[in-house]
CSV table of C-alpha atoms in Angstrom, one decimal:
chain,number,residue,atom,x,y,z
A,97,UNK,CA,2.3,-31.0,-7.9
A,98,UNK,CA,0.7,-28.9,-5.4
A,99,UNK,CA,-3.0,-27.8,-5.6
A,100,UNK,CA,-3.3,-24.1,-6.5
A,101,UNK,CA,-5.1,-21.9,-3.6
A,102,UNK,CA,-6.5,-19.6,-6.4
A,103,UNK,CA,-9.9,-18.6,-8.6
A,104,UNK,CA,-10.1,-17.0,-10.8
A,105,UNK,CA,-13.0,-13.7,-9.7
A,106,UNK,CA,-15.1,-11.9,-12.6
A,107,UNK,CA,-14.6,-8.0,-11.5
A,108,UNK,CA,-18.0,-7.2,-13.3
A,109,UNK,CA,-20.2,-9.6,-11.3
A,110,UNK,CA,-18.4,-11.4,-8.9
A,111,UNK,CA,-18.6,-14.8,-9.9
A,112,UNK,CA,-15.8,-17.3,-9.3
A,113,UNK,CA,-14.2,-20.0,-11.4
A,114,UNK,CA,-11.8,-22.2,-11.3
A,115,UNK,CA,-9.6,-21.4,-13.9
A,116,UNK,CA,-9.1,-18.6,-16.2
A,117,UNK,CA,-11.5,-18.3,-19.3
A,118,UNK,CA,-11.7,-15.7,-21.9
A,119,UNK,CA,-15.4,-14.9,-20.9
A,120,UNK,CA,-17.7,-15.0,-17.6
A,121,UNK,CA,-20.4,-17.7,-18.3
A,122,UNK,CA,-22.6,-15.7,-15.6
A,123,UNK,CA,-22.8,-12.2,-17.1
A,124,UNK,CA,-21.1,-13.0,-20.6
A,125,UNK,CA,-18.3,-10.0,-20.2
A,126,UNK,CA,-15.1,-10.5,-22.2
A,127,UNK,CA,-11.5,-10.7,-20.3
A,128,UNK,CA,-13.1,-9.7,-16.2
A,129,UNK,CA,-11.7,-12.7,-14.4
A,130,UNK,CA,-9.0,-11.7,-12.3
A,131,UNK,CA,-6.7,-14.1,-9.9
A,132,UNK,CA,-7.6,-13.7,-6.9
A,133,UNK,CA,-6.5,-16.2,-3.5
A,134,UNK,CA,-8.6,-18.4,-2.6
A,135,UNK,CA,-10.5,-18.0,0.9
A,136,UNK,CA,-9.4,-20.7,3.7
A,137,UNK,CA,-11.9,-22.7,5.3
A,138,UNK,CA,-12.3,-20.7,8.1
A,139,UNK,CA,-13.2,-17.2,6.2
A,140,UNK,CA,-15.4,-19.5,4.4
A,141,UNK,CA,-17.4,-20.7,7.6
A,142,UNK,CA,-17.2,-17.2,9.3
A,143,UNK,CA,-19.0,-15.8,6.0
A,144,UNK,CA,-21.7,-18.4,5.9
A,145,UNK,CA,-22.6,-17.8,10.2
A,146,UNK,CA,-20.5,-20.5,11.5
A,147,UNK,CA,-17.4,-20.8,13.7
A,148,UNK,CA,-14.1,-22.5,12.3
A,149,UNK,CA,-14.8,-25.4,15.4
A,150,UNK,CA,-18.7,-25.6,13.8
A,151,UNK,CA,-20.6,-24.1,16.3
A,152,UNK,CA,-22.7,-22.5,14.6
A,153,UNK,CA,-24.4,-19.1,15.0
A,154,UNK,CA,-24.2,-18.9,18.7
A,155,UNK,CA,-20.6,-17.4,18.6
A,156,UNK,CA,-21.8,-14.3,16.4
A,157,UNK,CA,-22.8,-12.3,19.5
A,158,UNK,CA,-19.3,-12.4,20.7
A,159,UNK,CA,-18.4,-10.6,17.3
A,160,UNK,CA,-20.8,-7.7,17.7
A,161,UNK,CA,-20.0,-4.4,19.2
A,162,UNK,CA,-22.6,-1.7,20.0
A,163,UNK,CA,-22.2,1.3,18.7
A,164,UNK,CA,-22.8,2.3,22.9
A,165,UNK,CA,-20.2,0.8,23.8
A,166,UNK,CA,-17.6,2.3,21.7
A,167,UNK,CA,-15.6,5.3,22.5
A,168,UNK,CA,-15.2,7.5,20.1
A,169,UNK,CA,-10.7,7.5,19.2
A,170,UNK,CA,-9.2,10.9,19.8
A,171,UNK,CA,-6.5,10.7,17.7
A,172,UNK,CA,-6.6,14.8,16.5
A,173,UNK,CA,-4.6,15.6,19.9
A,174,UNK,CA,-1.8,13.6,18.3
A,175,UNK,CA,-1.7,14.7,15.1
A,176,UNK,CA,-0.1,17.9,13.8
A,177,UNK,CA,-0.8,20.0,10.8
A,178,UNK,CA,0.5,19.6,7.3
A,179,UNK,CA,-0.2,23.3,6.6
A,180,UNK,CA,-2.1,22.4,3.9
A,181,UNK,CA,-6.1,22.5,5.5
A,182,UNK,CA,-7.1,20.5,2.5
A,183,UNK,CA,-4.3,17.7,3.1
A,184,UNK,CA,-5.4,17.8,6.8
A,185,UNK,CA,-8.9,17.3,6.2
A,186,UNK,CA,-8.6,14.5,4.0
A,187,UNK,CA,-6.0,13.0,6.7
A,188,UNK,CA,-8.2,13.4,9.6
A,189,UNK,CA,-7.2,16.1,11.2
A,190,UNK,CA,-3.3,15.9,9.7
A,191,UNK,CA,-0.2,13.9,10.2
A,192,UNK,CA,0.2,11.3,13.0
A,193,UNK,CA,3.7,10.8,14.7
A,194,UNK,CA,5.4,7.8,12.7
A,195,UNK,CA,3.2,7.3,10.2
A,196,UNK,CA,3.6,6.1,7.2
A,197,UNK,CA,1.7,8.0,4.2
A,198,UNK,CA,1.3,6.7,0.4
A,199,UNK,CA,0.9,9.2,-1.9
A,200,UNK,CA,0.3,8.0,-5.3
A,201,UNK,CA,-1.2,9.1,-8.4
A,202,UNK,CA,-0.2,9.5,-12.3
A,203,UNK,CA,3.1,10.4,-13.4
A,204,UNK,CA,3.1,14.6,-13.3
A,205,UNK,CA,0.0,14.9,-11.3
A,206,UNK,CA,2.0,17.2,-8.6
A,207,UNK,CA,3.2,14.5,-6.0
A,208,UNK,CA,6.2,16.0,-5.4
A,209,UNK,CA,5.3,19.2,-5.8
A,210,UNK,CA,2.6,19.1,-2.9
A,211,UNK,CA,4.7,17.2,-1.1
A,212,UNK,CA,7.2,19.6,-1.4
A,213,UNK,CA,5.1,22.6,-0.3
A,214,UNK,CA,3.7,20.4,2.6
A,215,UNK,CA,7.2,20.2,4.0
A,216,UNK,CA,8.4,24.4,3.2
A,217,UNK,CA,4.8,24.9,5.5
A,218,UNK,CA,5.7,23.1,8.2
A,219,UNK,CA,9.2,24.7,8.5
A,220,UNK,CA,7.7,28.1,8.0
A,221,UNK,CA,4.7,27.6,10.4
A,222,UNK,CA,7.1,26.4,12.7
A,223,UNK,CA,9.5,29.6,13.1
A,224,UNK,CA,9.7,31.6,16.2
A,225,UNK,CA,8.0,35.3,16.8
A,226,UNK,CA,8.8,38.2,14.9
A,227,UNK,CA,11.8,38.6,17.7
A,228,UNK,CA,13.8,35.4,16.4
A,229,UNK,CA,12.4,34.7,12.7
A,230,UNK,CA,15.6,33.5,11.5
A,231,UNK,CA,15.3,30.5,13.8
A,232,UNK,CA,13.1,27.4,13.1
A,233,UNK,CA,12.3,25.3,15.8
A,234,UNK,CA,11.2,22.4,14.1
A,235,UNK,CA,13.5,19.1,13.3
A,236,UNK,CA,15.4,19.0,10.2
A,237,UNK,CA,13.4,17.0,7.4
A,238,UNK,CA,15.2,14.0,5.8
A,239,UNK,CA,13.8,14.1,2.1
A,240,UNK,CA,14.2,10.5,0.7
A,241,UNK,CA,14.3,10.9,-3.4
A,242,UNK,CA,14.4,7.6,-5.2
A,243,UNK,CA,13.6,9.5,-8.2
A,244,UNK,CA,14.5,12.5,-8.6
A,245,UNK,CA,17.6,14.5,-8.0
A,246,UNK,CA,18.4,17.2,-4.9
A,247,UNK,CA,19.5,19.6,-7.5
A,248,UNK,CA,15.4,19.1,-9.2
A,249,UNK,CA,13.8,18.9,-5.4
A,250,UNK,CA,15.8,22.6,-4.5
A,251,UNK,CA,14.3,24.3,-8.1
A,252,UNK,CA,10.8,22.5,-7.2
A,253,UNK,CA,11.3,24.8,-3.4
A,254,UNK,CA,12.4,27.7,-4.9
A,255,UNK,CA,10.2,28.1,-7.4
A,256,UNK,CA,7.4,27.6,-4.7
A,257,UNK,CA,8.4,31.2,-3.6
A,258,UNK,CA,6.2,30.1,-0.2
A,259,UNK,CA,7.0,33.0,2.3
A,260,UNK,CA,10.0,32.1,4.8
A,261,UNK,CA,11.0,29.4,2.4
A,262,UNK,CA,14.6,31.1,2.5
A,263,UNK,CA,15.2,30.7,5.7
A,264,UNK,CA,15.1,27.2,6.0
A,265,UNK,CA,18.3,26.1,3.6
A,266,UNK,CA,19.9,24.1,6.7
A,267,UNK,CA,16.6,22.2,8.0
A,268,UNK,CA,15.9,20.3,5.1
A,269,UNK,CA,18.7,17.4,4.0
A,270,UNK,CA,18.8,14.8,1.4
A,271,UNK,CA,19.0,11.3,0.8
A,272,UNK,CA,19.2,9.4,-2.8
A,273,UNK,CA,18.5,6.1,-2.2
A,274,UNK,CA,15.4,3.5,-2.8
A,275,UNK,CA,16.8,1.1,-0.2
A,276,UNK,CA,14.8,0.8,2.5
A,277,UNK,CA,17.8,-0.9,4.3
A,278,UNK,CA,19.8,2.3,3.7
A,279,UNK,CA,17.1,4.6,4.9
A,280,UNK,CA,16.3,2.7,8.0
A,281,UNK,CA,20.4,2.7,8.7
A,282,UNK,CA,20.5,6.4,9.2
């Protein structure tokens, strides 16, 4: 039978063992060793200064950057609001084209519900002058719900009563699905 590649990590002081044991024998805390992989060789001997052929320190120059030499990432010019300024300052200055985002939190937290009113400001900030406001020029949104139903995401924008939010019925479609497959297909 194969060796295992794991240790078992105390998450109250770091310690490591070899296999699981009710309590840490280096800070005596009950049930904190977690399974963890086990670091290869070479993270081992790039942690303790050397290089994976034993070089030794010499190579840890060619690892360090100066903060003089590094120019600073301008990434804001490709990013575009999420009409929320709270949601765009957390995300650095908003949304970046093809992204992926995870939003996650507790069960009722308001998910959904921010997600939802992300989206109904972004179609609204998007319309045309007072001449045309009937017409949006932004994309139509594909809204992916694994868990909950078209019928509960429509209540969840209506009863966001965000200005505008009427005029948007045809840019915002649904798909029910939680296969990735099936989302990447369309």
């Amino acid at each position: 039978m194969a060796k295992s590649n794991s240790v078992f990590v105390c998450q109250s002081c770091g310690a490591s063992f070899p296999r699981w044991q009710g309590q840490c024998s280096s800070c005596n805390e009950w049930n904190s060793l977690v399974e963890e992989m086990a670091p290869t060789a070479s993270a081992k001997s790039r942690r303790h200064g050397q290089s994976s052929n034993g070089s030794g320190i010499a190579n840890l120059s060619d690892l360090v950057i100066s903060l003089a030499n590094i120019e600073p990432a301008k990434t804001a010019k490709n990013r575009f609001s999420t009409s929320l300024l709270e949601l765009d300052r957390v995300l650095g200055g908003g949304l970046v084209p093809g992204a992926v985002l995870l939003l996650g939190g507790e069960p009722g937290i308001g998910k959904s519900t921010l997600l939802t009113q992300m989206m109904l400001g972004m179609l609204v900030a998007t319309q045309v002058s007072e001449t045309d406001s009937k017409k949006l020029t932004a994309a139509p949104i594909l809204y992916v719900c694994g868990e909950e139903s078209p019928s509960q995401i429509a209540m969840r924008i209506h009863r966001t009563k965000i200005t505008g939010s009427e005029l948007i019925g045809s840019q915002v479609q649904f798909v029910t699905t939680t296969d990735v497959d099936e989302i990447a297909a369309i």
